[in-house]
PDB file with SEQRES, HELIX, SHEET and CRYST1 records, atoms N, CA, C and O in Angstrom:
SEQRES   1 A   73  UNK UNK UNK UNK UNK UNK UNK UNK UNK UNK UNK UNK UNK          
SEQRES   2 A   73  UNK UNK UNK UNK UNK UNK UNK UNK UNK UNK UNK UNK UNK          
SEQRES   3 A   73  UNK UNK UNK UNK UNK UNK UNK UNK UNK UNK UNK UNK UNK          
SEQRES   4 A   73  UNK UNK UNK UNK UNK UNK UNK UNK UNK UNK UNK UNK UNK          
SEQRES   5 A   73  UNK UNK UNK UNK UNK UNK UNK UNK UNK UNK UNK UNK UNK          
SEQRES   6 A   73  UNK UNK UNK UNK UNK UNK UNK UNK                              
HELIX    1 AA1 UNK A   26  UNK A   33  1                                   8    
HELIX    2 AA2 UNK A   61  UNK A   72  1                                  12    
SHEET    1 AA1 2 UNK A   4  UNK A   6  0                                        
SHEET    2 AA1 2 UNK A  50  UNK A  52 -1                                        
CRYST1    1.000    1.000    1.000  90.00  90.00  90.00 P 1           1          
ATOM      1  N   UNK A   1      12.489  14.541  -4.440  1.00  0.00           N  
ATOM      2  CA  UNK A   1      11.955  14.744  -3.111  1.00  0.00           C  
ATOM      3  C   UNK A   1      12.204  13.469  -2.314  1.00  0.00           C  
ATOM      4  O   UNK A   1      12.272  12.346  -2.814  1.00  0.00           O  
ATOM      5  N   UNK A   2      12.334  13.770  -0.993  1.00  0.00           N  
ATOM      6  CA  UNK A   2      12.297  12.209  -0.033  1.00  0.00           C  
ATOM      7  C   UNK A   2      11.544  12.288   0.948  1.00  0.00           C  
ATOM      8  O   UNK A   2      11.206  13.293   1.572  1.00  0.00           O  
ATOM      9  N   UNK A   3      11.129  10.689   1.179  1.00  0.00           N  
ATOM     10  CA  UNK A   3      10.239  10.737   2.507  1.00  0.00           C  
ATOM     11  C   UNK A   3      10.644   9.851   3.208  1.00  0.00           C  
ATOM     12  O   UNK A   3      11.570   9.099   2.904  1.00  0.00           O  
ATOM     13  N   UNK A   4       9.767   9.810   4.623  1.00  0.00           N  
ATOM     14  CA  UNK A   4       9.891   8.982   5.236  1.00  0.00           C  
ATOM     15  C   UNK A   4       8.404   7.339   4.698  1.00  0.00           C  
ATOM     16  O   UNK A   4       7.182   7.194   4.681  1.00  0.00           O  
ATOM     17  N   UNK A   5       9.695   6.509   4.368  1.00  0.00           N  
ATOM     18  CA  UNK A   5       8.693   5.043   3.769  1.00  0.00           C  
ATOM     19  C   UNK A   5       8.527   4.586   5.149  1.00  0.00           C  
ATOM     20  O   UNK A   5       9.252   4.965   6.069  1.00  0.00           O  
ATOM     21  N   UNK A   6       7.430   3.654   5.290  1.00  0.00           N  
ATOM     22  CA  UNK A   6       7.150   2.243   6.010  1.00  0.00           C  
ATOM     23  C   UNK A   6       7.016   1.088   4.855  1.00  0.00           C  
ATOM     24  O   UNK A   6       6.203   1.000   3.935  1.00  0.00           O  
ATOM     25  N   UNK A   7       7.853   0.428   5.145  1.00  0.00           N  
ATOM     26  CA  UNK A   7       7.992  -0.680   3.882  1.00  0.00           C  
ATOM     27  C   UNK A   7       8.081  -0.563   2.905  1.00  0.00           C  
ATOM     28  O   UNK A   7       7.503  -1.170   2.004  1.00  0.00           O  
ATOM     29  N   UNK A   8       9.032   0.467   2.842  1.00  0.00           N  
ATOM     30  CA  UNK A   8       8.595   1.155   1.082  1.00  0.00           C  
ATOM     31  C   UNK A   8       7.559   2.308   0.541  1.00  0.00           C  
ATOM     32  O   UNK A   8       7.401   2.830  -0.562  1.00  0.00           O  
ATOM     33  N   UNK A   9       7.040   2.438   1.586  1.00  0.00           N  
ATOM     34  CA  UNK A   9       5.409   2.963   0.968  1.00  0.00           C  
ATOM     35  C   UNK A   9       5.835   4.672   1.473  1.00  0.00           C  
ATOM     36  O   UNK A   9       6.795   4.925   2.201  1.00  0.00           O  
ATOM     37  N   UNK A  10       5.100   5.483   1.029  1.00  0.00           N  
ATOM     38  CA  UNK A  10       5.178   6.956   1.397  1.00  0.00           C  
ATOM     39  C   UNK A  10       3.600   7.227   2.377  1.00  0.00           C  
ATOM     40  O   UNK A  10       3.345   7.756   3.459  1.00  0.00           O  
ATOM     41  N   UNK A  11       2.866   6.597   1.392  1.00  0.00           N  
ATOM     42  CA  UNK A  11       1.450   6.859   2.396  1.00  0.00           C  
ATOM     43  C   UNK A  11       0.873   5.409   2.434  1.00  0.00           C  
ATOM     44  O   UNK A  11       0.644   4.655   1.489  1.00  0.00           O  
ATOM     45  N   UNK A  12       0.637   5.146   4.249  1.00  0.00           N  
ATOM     46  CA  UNK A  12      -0.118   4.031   4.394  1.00  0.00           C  
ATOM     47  C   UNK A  12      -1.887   4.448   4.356  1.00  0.00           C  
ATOM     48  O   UNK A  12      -2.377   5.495   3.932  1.00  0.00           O  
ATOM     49  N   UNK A  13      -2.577   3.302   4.922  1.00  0.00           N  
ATOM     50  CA  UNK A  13      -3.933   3.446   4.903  1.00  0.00           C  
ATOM     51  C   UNK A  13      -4.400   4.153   6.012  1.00  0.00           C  
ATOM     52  O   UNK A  13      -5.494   4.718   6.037  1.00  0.00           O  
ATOM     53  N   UNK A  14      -3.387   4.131   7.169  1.00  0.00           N  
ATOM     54  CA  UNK A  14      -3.852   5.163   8.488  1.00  0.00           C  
ATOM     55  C   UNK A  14      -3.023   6.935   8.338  1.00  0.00           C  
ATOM     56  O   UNK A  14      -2.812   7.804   9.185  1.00  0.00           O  
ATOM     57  N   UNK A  15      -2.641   6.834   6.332  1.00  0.00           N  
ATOM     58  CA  UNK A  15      -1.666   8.126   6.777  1.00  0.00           C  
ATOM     59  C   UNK A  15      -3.113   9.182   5.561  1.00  0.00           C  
ATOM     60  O   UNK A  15      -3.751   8.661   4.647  1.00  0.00           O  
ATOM     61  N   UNK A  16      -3.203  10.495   5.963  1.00  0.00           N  
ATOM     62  CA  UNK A  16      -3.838  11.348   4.858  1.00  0.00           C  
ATOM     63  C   UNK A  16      -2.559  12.134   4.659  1.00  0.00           C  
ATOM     64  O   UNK A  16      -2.575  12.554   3.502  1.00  0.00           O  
ATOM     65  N   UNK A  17      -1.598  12.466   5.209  1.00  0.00           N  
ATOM     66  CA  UNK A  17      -0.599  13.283   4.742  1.00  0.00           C  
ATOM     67  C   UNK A  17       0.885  12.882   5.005  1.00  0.00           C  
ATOM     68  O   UNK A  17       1.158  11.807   5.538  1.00  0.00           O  
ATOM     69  N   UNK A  18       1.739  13.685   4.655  1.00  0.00           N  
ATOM     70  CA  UNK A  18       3.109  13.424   4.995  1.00  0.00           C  
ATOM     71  C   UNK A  18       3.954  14.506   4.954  1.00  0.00           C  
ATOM     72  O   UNK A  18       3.528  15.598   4.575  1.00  0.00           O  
ATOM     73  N   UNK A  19       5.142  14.342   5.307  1.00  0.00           N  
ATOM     74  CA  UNK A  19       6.248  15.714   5.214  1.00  0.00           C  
ATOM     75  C   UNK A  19       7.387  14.923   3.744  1.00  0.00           C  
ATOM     76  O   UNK A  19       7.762  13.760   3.594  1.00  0.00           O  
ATOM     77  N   UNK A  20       7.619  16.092   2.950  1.00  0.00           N  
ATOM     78  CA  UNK A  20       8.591  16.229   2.027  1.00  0.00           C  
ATOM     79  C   UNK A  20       9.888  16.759   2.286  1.00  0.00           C  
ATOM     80  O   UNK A  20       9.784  17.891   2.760  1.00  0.00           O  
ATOM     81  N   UNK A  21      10.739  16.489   2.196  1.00  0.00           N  
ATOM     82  CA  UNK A  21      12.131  17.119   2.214  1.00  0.00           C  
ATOM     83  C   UNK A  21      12.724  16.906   0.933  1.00  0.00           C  
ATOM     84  O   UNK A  21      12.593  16.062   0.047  1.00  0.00           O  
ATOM     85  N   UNK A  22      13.598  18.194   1.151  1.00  0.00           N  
ATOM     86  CA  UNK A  22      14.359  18.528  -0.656  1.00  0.00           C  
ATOM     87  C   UNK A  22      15.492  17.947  -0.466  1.00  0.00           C  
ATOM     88  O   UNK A  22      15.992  17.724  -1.569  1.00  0.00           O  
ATOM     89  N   UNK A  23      16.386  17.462   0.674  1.00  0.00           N  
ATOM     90  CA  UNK A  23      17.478  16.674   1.070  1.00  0.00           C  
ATOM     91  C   UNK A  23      17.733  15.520   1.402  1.00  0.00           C  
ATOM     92  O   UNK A  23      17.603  15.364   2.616  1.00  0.00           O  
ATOM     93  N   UNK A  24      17.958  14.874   1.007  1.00  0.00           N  
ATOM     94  CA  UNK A  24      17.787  13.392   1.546  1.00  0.00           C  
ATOM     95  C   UNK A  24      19.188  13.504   3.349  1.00  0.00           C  
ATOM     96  O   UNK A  24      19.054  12.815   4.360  1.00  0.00           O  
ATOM     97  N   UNK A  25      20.003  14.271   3.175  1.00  0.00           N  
ATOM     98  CA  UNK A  25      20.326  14.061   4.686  1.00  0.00           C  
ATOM     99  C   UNK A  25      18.726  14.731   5.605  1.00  0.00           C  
ATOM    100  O   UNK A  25      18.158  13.968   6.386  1.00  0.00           O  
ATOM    101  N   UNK A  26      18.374  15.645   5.459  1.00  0.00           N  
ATOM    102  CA  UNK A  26      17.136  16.475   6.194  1.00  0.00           C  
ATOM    103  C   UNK A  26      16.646  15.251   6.599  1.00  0.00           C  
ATOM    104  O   UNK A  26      16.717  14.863   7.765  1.00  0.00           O  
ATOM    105  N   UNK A  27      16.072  14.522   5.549  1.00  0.00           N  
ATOM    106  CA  UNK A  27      15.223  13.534   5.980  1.00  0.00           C  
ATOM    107  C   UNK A  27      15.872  12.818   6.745  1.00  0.00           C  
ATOM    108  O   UNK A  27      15.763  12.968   7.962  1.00  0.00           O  
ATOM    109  N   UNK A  28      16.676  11.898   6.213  1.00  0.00           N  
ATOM    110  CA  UNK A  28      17.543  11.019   7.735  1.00  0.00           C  
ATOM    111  C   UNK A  28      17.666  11.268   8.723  1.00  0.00           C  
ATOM    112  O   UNK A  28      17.365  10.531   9.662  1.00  0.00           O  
ATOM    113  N   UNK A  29      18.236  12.590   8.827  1.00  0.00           N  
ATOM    114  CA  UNK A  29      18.217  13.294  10.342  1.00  0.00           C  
ATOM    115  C   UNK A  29      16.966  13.027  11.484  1.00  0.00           C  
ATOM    116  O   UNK A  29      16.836  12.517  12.596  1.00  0.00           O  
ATOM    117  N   UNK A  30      15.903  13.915  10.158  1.00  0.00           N  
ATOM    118  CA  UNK A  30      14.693  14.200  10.870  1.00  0.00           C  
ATOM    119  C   UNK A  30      14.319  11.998  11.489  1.00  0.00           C  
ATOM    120  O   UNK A  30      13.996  11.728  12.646  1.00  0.00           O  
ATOM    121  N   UNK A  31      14.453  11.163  10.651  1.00  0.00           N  
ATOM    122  CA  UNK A  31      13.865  10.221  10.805  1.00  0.00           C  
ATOM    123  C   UNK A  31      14.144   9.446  11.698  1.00  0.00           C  
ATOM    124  O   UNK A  31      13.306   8.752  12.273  1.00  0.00           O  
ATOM    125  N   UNK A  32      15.700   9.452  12.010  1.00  0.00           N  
ATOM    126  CA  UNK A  32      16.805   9.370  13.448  1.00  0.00           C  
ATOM    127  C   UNK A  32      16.074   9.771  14.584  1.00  0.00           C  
ATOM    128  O   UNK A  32      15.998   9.003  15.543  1.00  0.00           O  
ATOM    129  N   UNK A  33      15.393  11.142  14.604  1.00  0.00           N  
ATOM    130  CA  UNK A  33      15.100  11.510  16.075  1.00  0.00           C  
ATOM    131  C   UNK A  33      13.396  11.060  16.368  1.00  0.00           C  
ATOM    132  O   UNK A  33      12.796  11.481  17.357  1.00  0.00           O  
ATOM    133  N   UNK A  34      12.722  10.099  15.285  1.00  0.00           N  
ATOM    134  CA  UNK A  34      11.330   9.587  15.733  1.00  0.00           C  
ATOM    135  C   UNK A  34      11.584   8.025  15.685  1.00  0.00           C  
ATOM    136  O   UNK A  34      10.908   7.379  14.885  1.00  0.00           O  
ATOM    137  N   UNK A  35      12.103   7.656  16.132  1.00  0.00           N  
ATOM    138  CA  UNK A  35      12.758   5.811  15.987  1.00  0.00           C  
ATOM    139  C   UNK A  35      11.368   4.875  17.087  1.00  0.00           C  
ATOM    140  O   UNK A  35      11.311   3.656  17.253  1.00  0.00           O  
ATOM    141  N   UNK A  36      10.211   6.146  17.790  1.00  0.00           N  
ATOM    142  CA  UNK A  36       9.487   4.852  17.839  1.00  0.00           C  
ATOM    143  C   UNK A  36       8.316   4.776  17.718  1.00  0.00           C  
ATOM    144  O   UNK A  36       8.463   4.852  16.498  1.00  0.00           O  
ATOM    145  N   UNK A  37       6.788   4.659  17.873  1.00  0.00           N  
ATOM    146  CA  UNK A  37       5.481   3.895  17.442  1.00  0.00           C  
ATOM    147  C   UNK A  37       5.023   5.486  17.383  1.00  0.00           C  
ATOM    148  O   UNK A  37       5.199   6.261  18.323  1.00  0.00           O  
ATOM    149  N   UNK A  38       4.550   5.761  16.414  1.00  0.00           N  
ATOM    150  CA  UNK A  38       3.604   6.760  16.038  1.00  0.00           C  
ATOM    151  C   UNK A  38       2.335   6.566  17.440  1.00  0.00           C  
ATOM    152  O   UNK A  38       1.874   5.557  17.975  1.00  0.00           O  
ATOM    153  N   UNK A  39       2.086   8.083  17.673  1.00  0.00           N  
ATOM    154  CA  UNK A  39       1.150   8.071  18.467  1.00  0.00           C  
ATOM    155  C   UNK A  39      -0.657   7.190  18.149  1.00  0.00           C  
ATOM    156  O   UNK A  39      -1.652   7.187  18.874  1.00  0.00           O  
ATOM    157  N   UNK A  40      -0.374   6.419  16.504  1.00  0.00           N  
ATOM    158  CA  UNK A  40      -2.137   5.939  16.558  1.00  0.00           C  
ATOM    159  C   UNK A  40      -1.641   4.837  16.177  1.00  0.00           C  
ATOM    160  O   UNK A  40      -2.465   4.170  15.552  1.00  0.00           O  
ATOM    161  N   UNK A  41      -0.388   4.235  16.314  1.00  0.00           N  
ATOM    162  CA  UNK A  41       0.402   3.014  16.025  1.00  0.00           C  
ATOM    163  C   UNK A  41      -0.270   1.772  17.101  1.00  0.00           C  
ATOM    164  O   UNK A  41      -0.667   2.067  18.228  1.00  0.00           O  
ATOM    165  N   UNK A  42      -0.311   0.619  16.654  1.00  0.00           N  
ATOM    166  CA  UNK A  42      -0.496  -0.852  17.796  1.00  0.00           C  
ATOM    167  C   UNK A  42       0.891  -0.100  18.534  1.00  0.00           C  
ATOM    168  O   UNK A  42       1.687   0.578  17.884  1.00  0.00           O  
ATOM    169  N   UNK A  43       0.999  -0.331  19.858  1.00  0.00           N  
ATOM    170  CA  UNK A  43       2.709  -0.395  20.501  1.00  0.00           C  
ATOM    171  C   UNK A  43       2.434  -1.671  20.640  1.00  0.00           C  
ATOM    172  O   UNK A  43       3.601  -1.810  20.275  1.00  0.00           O  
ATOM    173  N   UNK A  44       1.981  -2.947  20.836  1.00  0.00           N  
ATOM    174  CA  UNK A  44       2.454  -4.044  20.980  1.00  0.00           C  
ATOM    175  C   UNK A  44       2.719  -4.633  19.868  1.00  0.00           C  
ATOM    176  O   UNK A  44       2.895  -5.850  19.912  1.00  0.00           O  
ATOM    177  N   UNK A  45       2.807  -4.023  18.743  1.00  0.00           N  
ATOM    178  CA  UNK A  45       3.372  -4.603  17.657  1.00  0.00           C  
ATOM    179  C   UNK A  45       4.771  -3.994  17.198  1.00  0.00           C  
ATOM    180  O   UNK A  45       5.004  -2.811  17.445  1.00  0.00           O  
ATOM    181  N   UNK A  46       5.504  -4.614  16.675  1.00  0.00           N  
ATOM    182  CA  UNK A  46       7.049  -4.745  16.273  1.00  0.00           C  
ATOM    183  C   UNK A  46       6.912  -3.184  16.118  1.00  0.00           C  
ATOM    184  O   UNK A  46       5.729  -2.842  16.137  1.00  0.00           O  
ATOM    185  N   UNK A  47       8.046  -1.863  15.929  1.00  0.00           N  
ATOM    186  CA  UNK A  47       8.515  -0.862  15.609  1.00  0.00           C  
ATOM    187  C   UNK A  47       8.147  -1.156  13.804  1.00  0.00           C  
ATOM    188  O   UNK A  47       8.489  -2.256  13.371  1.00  0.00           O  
ATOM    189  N   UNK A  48       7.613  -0.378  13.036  1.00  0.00           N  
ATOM    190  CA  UNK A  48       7.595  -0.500  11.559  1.00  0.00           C  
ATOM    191  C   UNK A  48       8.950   0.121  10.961  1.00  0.00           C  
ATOM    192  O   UNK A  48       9.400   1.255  11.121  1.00  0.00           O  
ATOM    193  N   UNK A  49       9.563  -1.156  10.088  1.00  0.00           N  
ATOM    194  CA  UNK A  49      10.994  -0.404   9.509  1.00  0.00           C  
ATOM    195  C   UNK A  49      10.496   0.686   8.272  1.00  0.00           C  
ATOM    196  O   UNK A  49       9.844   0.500   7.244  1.00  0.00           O  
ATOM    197  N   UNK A  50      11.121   1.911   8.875  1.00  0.00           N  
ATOM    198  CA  UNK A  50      11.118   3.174   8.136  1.00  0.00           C  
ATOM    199  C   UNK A  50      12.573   3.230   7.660  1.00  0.00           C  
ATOM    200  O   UNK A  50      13.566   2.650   8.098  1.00  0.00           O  
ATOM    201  N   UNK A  51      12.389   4.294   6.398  1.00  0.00           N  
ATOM    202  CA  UNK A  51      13.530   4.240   5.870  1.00  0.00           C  
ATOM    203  C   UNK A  51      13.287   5.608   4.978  1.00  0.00           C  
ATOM    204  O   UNK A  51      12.142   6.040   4.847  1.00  0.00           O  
ATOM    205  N   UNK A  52      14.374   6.244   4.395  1.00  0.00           N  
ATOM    206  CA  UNK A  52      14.038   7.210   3.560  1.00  0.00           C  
ATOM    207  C   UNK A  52      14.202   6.957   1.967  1.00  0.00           C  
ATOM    208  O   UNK A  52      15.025   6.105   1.632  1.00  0.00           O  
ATOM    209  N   UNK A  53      13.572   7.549   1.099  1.00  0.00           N  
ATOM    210  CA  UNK A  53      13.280   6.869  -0.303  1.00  0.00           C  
ATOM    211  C   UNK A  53      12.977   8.357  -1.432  1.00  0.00           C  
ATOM    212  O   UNK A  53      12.047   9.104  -1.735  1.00  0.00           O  
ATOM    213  N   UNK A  54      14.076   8.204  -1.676  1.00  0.00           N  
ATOM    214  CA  UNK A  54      14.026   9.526  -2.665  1.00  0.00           C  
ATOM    215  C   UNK A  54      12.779   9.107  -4.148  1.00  0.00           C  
ATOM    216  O   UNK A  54      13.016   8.032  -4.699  1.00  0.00           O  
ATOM    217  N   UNK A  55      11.982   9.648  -4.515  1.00  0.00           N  
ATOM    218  CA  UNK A  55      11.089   9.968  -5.801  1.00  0.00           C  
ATOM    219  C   UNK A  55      11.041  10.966  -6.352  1.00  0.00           C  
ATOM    220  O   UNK A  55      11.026  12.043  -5.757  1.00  0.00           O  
ATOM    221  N   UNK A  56      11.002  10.836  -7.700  1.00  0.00           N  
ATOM    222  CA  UNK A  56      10.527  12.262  -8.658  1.00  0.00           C  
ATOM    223  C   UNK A  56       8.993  13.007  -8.526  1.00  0.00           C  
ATOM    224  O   UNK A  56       8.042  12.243  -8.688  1.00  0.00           O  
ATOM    225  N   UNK A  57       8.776  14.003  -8.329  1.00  0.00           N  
ATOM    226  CA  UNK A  57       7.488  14.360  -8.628  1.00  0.00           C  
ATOM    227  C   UNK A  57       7.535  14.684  -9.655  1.00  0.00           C  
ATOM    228  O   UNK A  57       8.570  15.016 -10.233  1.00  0.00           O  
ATOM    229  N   UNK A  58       6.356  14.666 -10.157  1.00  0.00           N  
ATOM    230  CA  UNK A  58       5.309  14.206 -12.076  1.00  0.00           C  
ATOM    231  C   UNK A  58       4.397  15.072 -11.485  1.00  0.00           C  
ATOM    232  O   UNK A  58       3.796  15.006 -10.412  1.00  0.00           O  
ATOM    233  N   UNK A  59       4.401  15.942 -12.427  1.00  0.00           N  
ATOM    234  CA  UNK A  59       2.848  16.908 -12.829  1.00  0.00           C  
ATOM    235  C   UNK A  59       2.163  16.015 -12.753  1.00  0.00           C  
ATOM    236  O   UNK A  59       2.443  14.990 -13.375  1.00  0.00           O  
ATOM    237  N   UNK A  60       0.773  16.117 -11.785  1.00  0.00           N  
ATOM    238  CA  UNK A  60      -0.391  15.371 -12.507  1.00  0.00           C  
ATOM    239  C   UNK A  60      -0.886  14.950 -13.940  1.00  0.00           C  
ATOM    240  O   UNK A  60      -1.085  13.802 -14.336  1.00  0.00           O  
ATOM    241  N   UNK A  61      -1.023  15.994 -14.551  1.00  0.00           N  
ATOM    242  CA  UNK A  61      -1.307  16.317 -15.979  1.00  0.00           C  
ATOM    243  C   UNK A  61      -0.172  15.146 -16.646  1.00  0.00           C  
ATOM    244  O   UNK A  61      -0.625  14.065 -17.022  1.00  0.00           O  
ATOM    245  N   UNK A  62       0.853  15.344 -16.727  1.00  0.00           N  
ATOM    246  CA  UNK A  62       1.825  14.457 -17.165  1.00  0.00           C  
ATOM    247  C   UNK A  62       2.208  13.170 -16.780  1.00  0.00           C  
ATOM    248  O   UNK A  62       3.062  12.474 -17.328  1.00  0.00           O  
ATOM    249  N   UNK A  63       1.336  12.816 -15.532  1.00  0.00           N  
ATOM    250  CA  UNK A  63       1.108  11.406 -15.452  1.00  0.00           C  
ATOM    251  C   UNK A  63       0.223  10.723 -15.781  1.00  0.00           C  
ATOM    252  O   UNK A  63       0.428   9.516 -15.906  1.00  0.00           O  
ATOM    253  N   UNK A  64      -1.046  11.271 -16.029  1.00  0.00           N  
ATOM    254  CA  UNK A  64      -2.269  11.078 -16.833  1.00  0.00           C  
ATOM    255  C   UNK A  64      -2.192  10.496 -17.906  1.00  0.00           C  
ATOM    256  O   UNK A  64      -2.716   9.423 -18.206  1.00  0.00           O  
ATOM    257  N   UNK A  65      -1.060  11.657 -19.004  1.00  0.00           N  
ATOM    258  CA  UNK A  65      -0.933  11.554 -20.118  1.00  0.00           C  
ATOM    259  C   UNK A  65       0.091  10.248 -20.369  1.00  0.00           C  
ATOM    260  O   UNK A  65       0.231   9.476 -21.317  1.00  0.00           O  
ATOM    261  N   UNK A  66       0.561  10.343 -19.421  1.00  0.00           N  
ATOM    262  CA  UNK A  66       1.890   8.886 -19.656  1.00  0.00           C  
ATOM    263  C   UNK A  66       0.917   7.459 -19.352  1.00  0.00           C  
ATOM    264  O   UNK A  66       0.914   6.414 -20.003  1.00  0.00           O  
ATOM    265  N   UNK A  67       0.159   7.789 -18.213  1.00  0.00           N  
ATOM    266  CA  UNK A  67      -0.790   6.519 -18.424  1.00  0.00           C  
ATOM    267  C   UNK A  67      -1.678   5.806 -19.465  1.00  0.00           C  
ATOM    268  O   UNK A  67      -1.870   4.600 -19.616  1.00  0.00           O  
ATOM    269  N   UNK A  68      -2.269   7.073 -20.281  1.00  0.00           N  
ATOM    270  CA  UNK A  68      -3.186   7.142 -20.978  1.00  0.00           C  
ATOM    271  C   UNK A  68      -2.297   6.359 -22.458  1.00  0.00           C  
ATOM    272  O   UNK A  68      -2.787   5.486 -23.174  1.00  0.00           O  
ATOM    273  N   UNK A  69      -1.043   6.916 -22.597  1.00  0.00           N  
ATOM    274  CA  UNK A  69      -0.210   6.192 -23.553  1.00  0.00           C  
ATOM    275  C   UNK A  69      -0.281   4.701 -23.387  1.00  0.00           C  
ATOM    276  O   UNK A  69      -0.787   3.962 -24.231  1.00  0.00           O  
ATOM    277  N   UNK A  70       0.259   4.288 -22.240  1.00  0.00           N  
ATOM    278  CA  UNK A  70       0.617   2.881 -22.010  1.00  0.00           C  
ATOM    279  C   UNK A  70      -0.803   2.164 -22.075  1.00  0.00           C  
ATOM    280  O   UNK A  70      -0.738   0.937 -21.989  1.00  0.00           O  
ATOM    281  N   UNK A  71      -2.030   2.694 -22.206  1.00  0.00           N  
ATOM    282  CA  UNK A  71      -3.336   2.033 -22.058  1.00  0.00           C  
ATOM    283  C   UNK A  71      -3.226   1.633 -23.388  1.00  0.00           C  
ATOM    284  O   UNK A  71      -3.686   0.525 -23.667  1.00  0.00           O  
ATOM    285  N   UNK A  72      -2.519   2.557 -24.601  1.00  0.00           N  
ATOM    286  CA  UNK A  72      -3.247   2.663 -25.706  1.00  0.00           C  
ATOM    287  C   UNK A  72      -2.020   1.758 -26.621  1.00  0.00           C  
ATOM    288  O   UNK A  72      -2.099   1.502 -27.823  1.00  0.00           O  
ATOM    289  N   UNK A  73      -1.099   1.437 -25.862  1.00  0.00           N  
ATOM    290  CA  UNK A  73      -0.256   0.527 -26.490  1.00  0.00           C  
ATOM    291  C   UNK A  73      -1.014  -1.390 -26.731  1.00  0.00           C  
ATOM    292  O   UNK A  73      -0.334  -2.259 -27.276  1.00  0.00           O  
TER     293      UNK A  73                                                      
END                                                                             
């Protein structure tokens, strides 16, 4: 899946949700035509560099269990 990052990140502290795309062009496209300050953004602060960032989604369940391993190492 890909999103749109701010610094890397998929969700900041002012975000509760986001959009997914199954394409990484989709996303570029889409991210091309919003190039400026989110409507609850500072505007007197710099434009935030966005970028798109492909990740795997993990079952919950199966990230649990992968955590729960590495605890027990």
């Amino acid at each position: 899946m890909y999103f749109h990052c701010t610094d890397g990140k998929v969700i900041e502290e002012n975000v509760e949700m986001t959009w997914a795309y199954r394409k990484r062009e989709t996303a570029q496209s889409t991210l091309k035509t919003s190039p400026t300050h989110m409507m609850w953004e500072d505007k007197k602060k710099p434009i935030p560099k966005k970028s798109v960032e492909g990740f795997y989604l993990v079952h919950e369940s199966l990230f649990e269990k992968e955590v729960s391993q590495e605890k027990s190492k």
